[in-house]
One Martini backbone bead per residue (centre of mass of N, CA, C, O) as a GRO file, in nm:
protein
  118
    1UNK     BB    1   0.056   0.063  -0.020
    2UNK     BB    2   0.305   0.255  -0.002
    3UNK     BB    3   0.398   0.227  -0.294
    4UNK     BB    4   0.156   0.367  -0.430
    5UNK     BB    5   0.181   0.643  -0.288
    6UNK     BB    6   0.470   0.711  -0.390
    7UNK     BB    7   0.401   0.704  -0.693
    8UNK     BB    8   0.192   0.938  -0.694
    9UNK     BB    9   0.384   1.150  -0.581
   10UNK     BB   10   0.588   1.142  -0.811
   11UNK     BB   11   0.402   1.226  -1.044
   12UNK     BB   12   0.322   1.503  -0.924
   13UNK     BB   13   0.614   1.603  -0.868
   14UNK     BB   14   0.718   1.604  -1.161
   15UNK     BB   15   0.546   1.834  -1.271
   16UNK     BB   16   0.639   2.051  -1.074
   17UNK     BB   17   0.944   2.026  -1.133
   18UNK     BB   18   0.914   2.092  -1.433
   19UNK     BB   19   0.799   2.380  -1.394
   20UNK     BB   20   1.037   2.482  -1.233
   21UNK     BB   21   1.260   2.435  -1.447
   22UNK     BB   22   1.122   2.584  -1.683
   23UNK     BB   23   1.099   2.859  -1.538
   24UNK     BB   24   1.403   2.908  -1.495
   25UNK     BB   25   1.489   2.890  -1.790
   26UNK     BB   26   1.301   3.101  -1.907
   27UNK     BB   27   1.402   3.336  -1.733
   28UNK     BB   28   1.704   3.323  -1.821
   29UNK     BB   29   1.646   3.375  -2.131
   30UNK     BB   30   1.392   3.603  -2.158
   31UNK     BB   31   1.414   3.841  -1.955
   32UNK     BB   32   1.645   4.009  -2.081
   33UNK     BB   33   1.498   4.066  -2.347
   34UNK     BB   34   1.246   4.206  -2.228
   35UNK     BB   35   1.402   4.427  -2.077
   36UNK     BB   36   1.520   4.560  -2.329
   37UNK     BB   37   1.256   4.624  -2.465
   38UNK     BB   38   1.129   4.791  -2.228
   39UNK     BB   39   1.391   4.981  -2.158
   40UNK     BB   40   1.485   5.067  -2.473
   41UNK     BB   41   1.300   5.037  -2.726
   42UNK     BB   42   1.036   5.176  -2.644
   43UNK     BB   43   1.140   5.460  -2.540
   44UNK     BB   44   1.364   5.503  -2.801
   45UNK     BB   45   1.168   5.453  -3.011
   46UNK     BB   46   0.963   5.461  -3.255
   47UNK     BB   47   0.638   5.429  -3.361
   48UNK     BB   48   0.684   5.182  -3.543
   49UNK     BB   49   0.803   4.991  -3.331
   50UNK     BB   50   0.565   5.000  -3.132
   51UNK     BB   51   0.348   4.893  -3.328
   52UNK     BB   52   0.489   4.623  -3.385
   53UNK     BB   53   0.485   4.518  -3.094
   54UNK     BB   54   0.175   4.532  -3.056
   55UNK     BB   55   0.107   4.336  -3.286
   56UNK     BB   56   0.269   4.096  -3.176
   57UNK     BB   57   0.118   4.076  -2.897
   58UNK     BB   58  -0.185   4.049  -3.028
   59UNK     BB   59  -0.114   3.786  -3.114
   60UNK     BB   60  -0.112   3.454  -3.056
   61UNK     BB   61   0.195   3.409  -3.011
   62UNK     BB   62   0.222   3.654  -2.821
   63UNK     BB   63   0.027   3.549  -2.602
   64UNK     BB   64   0.183   3.292  -2.540
   65UNK     BB   65   0.442   3.432  -2.455
   66UNK     BB   66   0.314   3.593  -2.223
   67UNK     BB   67   0.214   3.352  -2.064
   68UNK     BB   68   0.497   3.227  -2.022
   69UNK     BB   69   0.621   3.490  -1.894
   70UNK     BB   70   0.429   3.473  -1.642
   71UNK     BB   71   0.402   3.167  -1.536
   72UNK     BB   72   0.679   3.022  -1.511
   73UNK     BB   73   0.819   3.210  -1.297
   74UNK     BB   74   0.607   3.158  -1.078
   75UNK     BB   75   0.662   2.859  -1.030
   76UNK     BB   76   0.957   2.901  -0.951
   77UNK     BB   77   0.926   3.108  -0.718
   78UNK     BB   78   0.739   2.942  -0.528
   79UNK     BB   79   0.939   2.710  -0.491
   80UNK     BB   80   1.165   2.884  -0.369
   81UNK     BB   81   1.008   2.986  -0.126
   82UNK     BB   82   0.960   2.706  -0.006
   83UNK     BB   83   1.260   2.636   0.027
   84UNK     BB   84   1.337   2.873   0.214
   85UNK     BB   85   1.140   2.803   0.441
   86UNK     BB   86   1.273   2.524   0.501
   87UNK     BB   87   1.557   2.635   0.579
   88UNK     BB   88   1.403   2.804   0.829
   89UNK     BB   89   1.186   2.613   0.957
   90UNK     BB   90   0.926   2.675   0.775
   91UNK     BB   91   0.590   2.519   0.809
   92UNK     BB   92   0.326   2.558   0.652
   93UNK     BB   93   0.011   2.517   0.620
   94UNK     BB   94  -0.062   2.403   0.328
   95UNK     BB   95   0.184   2.461   0.128
   96UNK     BB   96   0.110   2.335  -0.147
   97UNK     BB   97  -0.164   2.468  -0.178
   98UNK     BB   98  -0.060   2.755  -0.165
   99UNK     BB   99   0.156   2.761  -0.392
  100UNK     BB  100   0.011   2.602  -0.625
  101UNK     BB  101  -0.256   2.758  -0.611
  102UNK     BB  102  -0.136   3.036  -0.674
  103UNK     BB  103  -0.011   2.961  -0.947
  104UNK     BB  104  -0.277   2.864  -1.076
  105UNK     BB  105  -0.432   3.128  -1.042
  106UNK     BB  106  -0.239   3.301  -1.216
  107UNK     BB  107  -0.268   3.134  -1.471
  108UNK     BB  108  -0.574   3.166  -1.507
  109UNK     BB  109  -0.571   3.475  -1.513
  110UNK     BB  110  -0.390   3.504  -1.765
  111UNK     BB  111  -0.576   3.352  -1.955
  112UNK     BB  112  -0.816   3.540  -1.924
  113UNK     BB  113  -0.680   3.807  -2.011
  114UNK     BB  114  -0.559   3.705  -2.295
  115UNK     BB  115  -0.818   3.517  -2.417
  116UNK     BB  116  -1.108   3.596  -2.311
  117UNK     BB  117  -1.057   3.881  -2.292
  118UNK     BB  118  -1.108   4.168  -2.527
   0.00000   0.00000   0.00000
């Protein structure tokens, strides 16, 4: 009986750890690029560049990129916060429900804002 319980925990844990690793990699690769675009290109570019960026972001691939840009680092950050709390011997009640539920709520909210609401 214990073997079956540990197997189900591993399968659920694998998805969460995968989102954590993917979020960290995504943030490391794409956040500097987005920061350069937001910090340098948009303020110092001309109107044509700004309109091109807005058209790109309002397309479906642009919305998917924004969704990944919002959601994946959130999954990584909340897992890191949980790890830091454990290092300081702080174990909140319902910690996994709190962290993963919060990340899932932010993900659903981002999906609603980007795709459902027009």
